[in-house]
Amino acid sequence: MPMAPHDGCCWITGASSGLGRALALEMARQGWHVAASARGREGLDSLVAEAQGLPGEISAWPLDICDGNAVTQVVAQIDRIAGPIAMAVLNAGTHEAVPAL
């Protein structure tokens, strides 16, 4: 079932750069309230500023997805403040170096 901005907010992790940033801006252009998460506050602040004047809005939610307790807290805060999460794009990842054979 397709979702629309009136269904709630769109939470995007890894939103401060690259594909996550581009998607956050596109979703705001489509009228979504985007809850944008990333580790760096500076990148999120510039994203919020860039979205000014778009039909939707972007709010910054600094978060390291490797911290499970922080993820639980941020999700609860987003739900309470920005509205229910209607769509989540889990774009951030983790990396553990593994030696090649």
mmCIF file with all atom_site columns, C-alpha atoms in Angstrom:
data_model
loop_
_atom_site.group_PDB
_atom_site.id
_atom_site.type_symbol
_atom_site.label_atom_id
_atom_site.label_alt_id
_atom_site.label_comp_id
_atom_site.label_asym_id
_atom_site.label_entity_id
_atom_site.label_seq_id
_atom_site.pdbx_PDB_ins_code
_atom_site.Cartn_x
_atom_site.Cartn_y
_atom_site.Cartn_z
_atom_site.occupancy
_atom_site.B_iso_or_equiv
_atom_site.pdbx_formal_charge
_atom_site.auth_seq_id
_atom_site.auth_comp_id
_atom_site.auth_asym_id
_atom_site.auth_atom_id
_atom_site.pdbx_PDB_model_num
ATOM 1   C CA . MET A 1 1   ? 0.000  0.000   0.000  1.00 0.00 ? 1   MET A CA 1
ATOM 2   C CA . PRO A 1 2   ? 1.530  3.349   -1.007 1.00 0.00 ? 2   PRO A CA 1
ATOM 3   C CA . MET A 1 3   ? 2.205  5.815   1.792  1.00 0.00 ? 3   MET A CA 1
ATOM 4   C CA . ALA A 1 4   ? 1.652  9.545   1.745  1.00 0.00 ? 4   ALA A CA 1
ATOM 5   C CA . PRO A 1 5   ? 2.868  12.444  3.893  1.00 0.00 ? 5   PRO A CA 1
ATOM 6   C CA . HIS A 1 6   ? -0.391 12.530  5.856  1.00 0.00 ? 6   HIS A CA 1
ATOM 7   C CA . ASP A 1 7   ? 0.334  8.966   7.086  1.00 0.00 ? 7   ASP A CA 1
ATOM 8   C CA . GLY A 1 8   ? 3.193  10.164  9.323  1.00 0.00 ? 8   GLY A CA 1
ATOM 9   C CA . CYS A 1 9   ? 6.849  11.003  8.971  1.00 0.00 ? 9   CYS A CA 1
ATOM 10  C CA . CYS A 1 10  ? 9.653  9.414   7.007  1.00 0.00 ? 10  CYS A CA 1
ATOM 11  C CA . TRP A 1 11  ? 12.703 8.430   9.083  1.00 0.00 ? 11  TRP A CA 1
ATOM 12  C CA . ILE A 1 12  ? 15.973 8.219   7.145  1.00 0.00 ? 12  ILE A CA 1
ATOM 13  C CA . THR A 1 13  ? 19.235 7.046   8.691  1.00 0.00 ? 13  THR A CA 1
ATOM 14  C CA . GLY A 1 14  ? 22.518 8.013   7.062  1.00 0.00 ? 14  GLY A CA 1
ATOM 15  C CA . ALA A 1 15  ? 20.824 11.218  5.958  1.00 0.00 ? 15  ALA A CA 1
ATOM 16  C CA . SER A 1 16  ? 23.696 13.694  6.233  1.00 0.00 ? 16  SER A CA 1
ATOM 17  C CA . SER A 1 17  ? 25.386 12.777  2.945  1.00 0.00 ? 17  SER A CA 1
ATOM 18  C CA . GLY A 1 18  ? 25.129 10.835  -0.284 1.00 0.00 ? 18  GLY A CA 1
ATOM 19  C CA . LEU A 1 19  ? 21.982 8.917   -1.138 1.00 0.00 ? 19  LEU A CA 1
ATOM 20  C CA . GLY A 1 20  ? 20.429 9.484   2.284  1.00 0.00 ? 20  GLY A CA 1
ATOM 21  C CA . ARG A 1 21  ? 20.758 13.250  1.951  1.00 0.00 ? 21  ARG A CA 1
ATOM 22  C CA . ALA A 1 22  ? 19.400 13.267  -1.608 1.00 0.00 ? 22  ALA A CA 1
ATOM 23  C CA . LEU A 1 23  ? 16.444 11.108  -0.565 1.00 0.00 ? 23  LEU A CA 1
ATOM 24  C CA . ALA A 1 24  ? 15.690 13.304  2.459  1.00 0.00 ? 24  ALA A CA 1
ATOM 25  C CA . LEU A 1 25  ? 15.538 16.385  0.241  1.00 0.00 ? 25  LEU A CA 1
ATOM 26  C CA . GLU A 1 26  ? 13.359 14.606  -2.329 1.00 0.00 ? 26  GLU A CA 1
ATOM 27  C CA . MET A 1 27  ? 10.933 13.410  0.341  1.00 0.00 ? 27  MET A CA 1
ATOM 28  C CA . ALA A 1 28  ? 10.706 16.985  1.709  1.00 0.00 ? 28  ALA A CA 1
ATOM 29  C CA . ARG A 1 29  ? 10.026 18.193  -1.835 1.00 0.00 ? 29  ARG A CA 1
ATOM 30  C CA . GLN A 1 30  ? 7.113  15.750  -1.893 1.00 0.00 ? 30  GLN A CA 1
ATOM 31  C CA . GLY A 1 31  ? 5.700  17.219  1.328  1.00 0.00 ? 31  GLY A CA 1
ATOM 32  C CA . TRP A 1 32  ? 6.981  14.703  3.881  1.00 0.00 ? 32  TRP A CA 1
ATOM 33  C CA . HIS A 1 33  ? 8.189  15.537  7.358  1.00 0.00 ? 33  HIS A CA 1
ATOM 34  C CA . VAL A 1 34  ? 11.568 13.810  7.261  1.00 0.00 ? 34  VAL A CA 1
ATOM 35  C CA . ALA A 1 35  ? 13.220 12.746  10.516 1.00 0.00 ? 35  ALA A CA 1
ATOM 36  C CA . ALA A 1 36  ? 16.852 12.697  9.416  1.00 0.00 ? 36  ALA A CA 1
ATOM 37  C CA . SER A 1 37  ? 19.440 10.753  11.421 1.00 0.00 ? 37  SER A CA 1
ATOM 38  C CA . ALA A 1 38  ? 23.218 10.564  11.137 1.00 0.00 ? 38  ALA A CA 1
ATOM 39  C CA . ARG A 1 39  ? 26.179 10.636  13.494 1.00 0.00 ? 39  ARG A CA 1
ATOM 40  C CA . GLY A 1 40  ? 27.331 14.150  12.609 1.00 0.00 ? 40  GLY A CA 1
ATOM 41  C CA . ARG A 1 41  ? 25.280 17.123  13.773 1.00 0.00 ? 41  ARG A CA 1
ATOM 42  C CA . GLU A 1 42  ? 26.970 19.488  11.293 1.00 0.00 ? 42  GLU A CA 1
ATOM 43  C CA . GLY A 1 43  ? 25.801 17.545  8.226  1.00 0.00 ? 43  GLY A CA 1
ATOM 44  C CA . LEU A 1 44  ? 22.279 17.307  9.611  1.00 0.00 ? 44  LEU A CA 1
ATOM 45  C CA . ASP A 1 45  ? 22.159 21.033  10.345 1.00 0.00 ? 45  ASP A CA 1
ATOM 46  C CA . SER A 1 46  ? 23.177 21.880  6.771  1.00 0.00 ? 46  SER A CA 1
ATOM 47  C CA . LEU A 1 47  ? 20.534 19.444  5.477  1.00 0.00 ? 47  LEU A CA 1
ATOM 48  C CA . VAL A 1 48  ? 17.829 21.126  7.565  1.00 0.00 ? 48  VAL A CA 1
ATOM 49  C CA . ALA A 1 49  ? 18.947 24.532  6.262  1.00 0.00 ? 49  ALA A CA 1
ATOM 50  C CA . GLU A 1 50  ? 18.936 23.326  2.654  1.00 0.00 ? 50  GLU A CA 1
ATOM 51  C CA . ALA A 1 51  ? 15.351 22.100  3.037  1.00 0.00 ? 51  ALA A CA 1
ATOM 52  C CA . GLN A 1 52  ? 14.015 25.512  4.070  1.00 0.00 ? 52  GLN A CA 1
ATOM 53  C CA . GLY A 1 53  ? 11.218 26.579  1.739  1.00 0.00 ? 53  GLY A CA 1
ATOM 54  C CA . LEU A 1 54  ? 10.347 23.072  0.562  1.00 0.00 ? 54  LEU A CA 1
ATOM 55  C CA . PRO A 1 55  ? 6.752  21.822  0.923  1.00 0.00 ? 55  PRO A CA 1
ATOM 56  C CA . GLY A 1 56  ? 7.815  19.378  3.648  1.00 0.00 ? 56  GLY A CA 1
ATOM 57  C CA . GLU A 1 57  ? 10.328 19.762  6.421  1.00 0.00 ? 57  GLU A CA 1
ATOM 58  C CA . ILE A 1 58  ? 13.403 18.016  7.723  1.00 0.00 ? 58  ILE A CA 1
ATOM 59  C CA . SER A 1 59  ? 14.196 17.678  11.406 1.00 0.00 ? 59  SER A CA 1
ATOM 60  C CA . ALA A 1 60  ? 17.592 16.522  12.689 1.00 0.00 ? 60  ALA A CA 1
ATOM 61  C CA . TRP A 1 61  ? 17.961 13.509  14.983 1.00 0.00 ? 61  TRP A CA 1
ATOM 62  C CA . PRO A 1 62  ? 21.673 12.846  15.648 1.00 0.00 ? 62  PRO A CA 1
ATOM 63  C CA . LEU A 1 63  ? 22.228 9.131   16.163 1.00 0.00 ? 63  LEU A CA 1
ATOM 64  C CA . ASP A 1 64  ? 24.866 6.423   15.998 1.00 0.00 ? 64  ASP A CA 1
ATOM 65  C CA . ILE A 1 65  ? 22.961 3.341   14.855 1.00 0.00 ? 65  ILE A CA 1
ATOM 66  C CA . CYS A 1 66  ? 25.539 1.117   16.574 1.00 0.00 ? 66  CYS A CA 1
ATOM 67  C CA . ASP A 1 67  ? 24.099 2.226   19.927 1.00 0.00 ? 67  ASP A CA 1
ATOM 68  C CA . GLY A 1 68  ? 20.949 0.143   20.355 1.00 0.00 ? 68  GLY A CA 1
ATOM 69  C CA . ASN A 1 69  ? 19.716 2.062   23.399 1.00 0.00 ? 69  ASN A CA 1
ATOM 70  C CA . ALA A 1 70  ? 20.103 5.366   21.553 1.00 0.00 ? 70  ALA A CA 1
ATOM 71  C CA . VAL A 1 71  ? 18.166 3.983   18.567 1.00 0.00 ? 71  VAL A CA 1
ATOM 72  C CA . THR A 1 72  ? 15.300 2.946   20.859 1.00 0.00 ? 72  THR A CA 1
ATOM 73  C CA . GLN A 1 73  ? 15.225 6.388   22.483 1.00 0.00 ? 73  GLN A CA 1
ATOM 74  C CA . VAL A 1 74  ? 15.395 8.317   19.202 1.00 0.00 ? 74  VAL A CA 1
ATOM 75  C CA . VAL A 1 75  ? 12.638 6.236   17.598 1.00 0.00 ? 75  VAL A CA 1
ATOM 76  C CA . ALA A 1 76  ? 10.390 6.919   20.609 1.00 0.00 ? 76  ALA A CA 1
ATOM 77  C CA . GLN A 1 77  ? 11.183 10.650  20.440 1.00 0.00 ? 77  GLN A CA 1
ATOM 78  C CA . ILE A 1 78  ? 10.531 10.819  16.699 1.00 0.00 ? 78  ILE A CA 1
ATOM 79  C CA . ASP A 1 79  ? 7.201  9.059   17.193 1.00 0.00 ? 79  ASP A CA 1
ATOM 80  C CA . ARG A 1 80  ? 6.241  11.445  20.005 1.00 0.00 ? 80  ARG A CA 1
ATOM 81  C CA . ILE A 1 81  ? 7.476  14.712  18.432 1.00 0.00 ? 81  ILE A CA 1
ATOM 82  C CA . ALA A 1 82  ? 7.472  14.284  14.633 1.00 0.00 ? 82  ALA A CA 1
ATOM 83  C CA . GLY A 1 83  ? 4.561  11.867  14.426 1.00 0.00 ? 83  GLY A CA 1
ATOM 84  C CA . PRO A 1 84  ? 4.306  8.170   13.742 1.00 0.00 ? 84  PRO A CA 1
ATOM 85  C CA . ILE A 1 85  ? 6.975  6.735   11.493 1.00 0.00 ? 85  ILE A CA 1
ATOM 86  C CA . ALA A 1 86  ? 5.066  5.791   8.340  1.00 0.00 ? 86  ALA A CA 1
ATOM 87  C CA . MET A 1 87  ? 8.200  4.970   6.367  1.00 0.00 ? 87  MET A CA 1
ATOM 88  C CA . ALA A 1 88  ? 11.747 4.122   7.439  1.00 0.00 ? 88  ALA A CA 1
ATOM 89  C CA . VAL A 1 89  ? 14.738 4.092   5.116  1.00 0.00 ? 89  VAL A CA 1
ATOM 90  C CA . LEU A 1 90  ? 17.578 2.434   6.990  1.00 0.00 ? 90  LEU A CA 1
ATOM 91  C CA . ASN A 1 91  ? 20.375 3.809   4.860  1.00 0.00 ? 91  ASN A CA 1
ATOM 92  C CA . ALA A 1 92  ? 23.173 3.905   7.449  1.00 0.00 ? 92  ALA A CA 1
ATOM 93  C CA . GLY A 1 93  ? 25.418 0.926   7.824  1.00 0.00 ? 93  GLY A CA 1
ATOM 94  C CA . THR A 1 94  ? 28.204 -0.419  9.904  1.00 0.00 ? 94  THR A CA 1
ATOM 95  C CA . HIS A 1 95  ? 31.492 -1.866  8.805  1.00 0.00 ? 95  HIS A CA 1
ATOM 96  C CA . GLU A 1 96  ? 33.786 -4.417  10.336 1.00 0.00 ? 96  GLU A CA 1
ATOM 97  C CA . ALA A 1 97  ? 37.016 -5.017  8.460  1.00 0.00 ? 97  ALA A CA 1
ATOM 98  C CA . VAL A 1 98  ? 37.629 -8.669  7.596  1.00 0.00 ? 98  VAL A CA 1
ATOM 99  C CA . PRO A 1 99  ? 40.909 -9.888  6.162  1.00 0.00 ? 99  PRO A CA 1
ATOM 100 C CA . ALA A 1 100 ? 40.768 -11.217 2.619  1.00 0.00 ? 100 ALA A CA 1
ATOM 101 C CA . LEU A 1 101 ? 41.857 -14.771 2.075  1.00 0.00 ? 101 LEU A CA 1
#
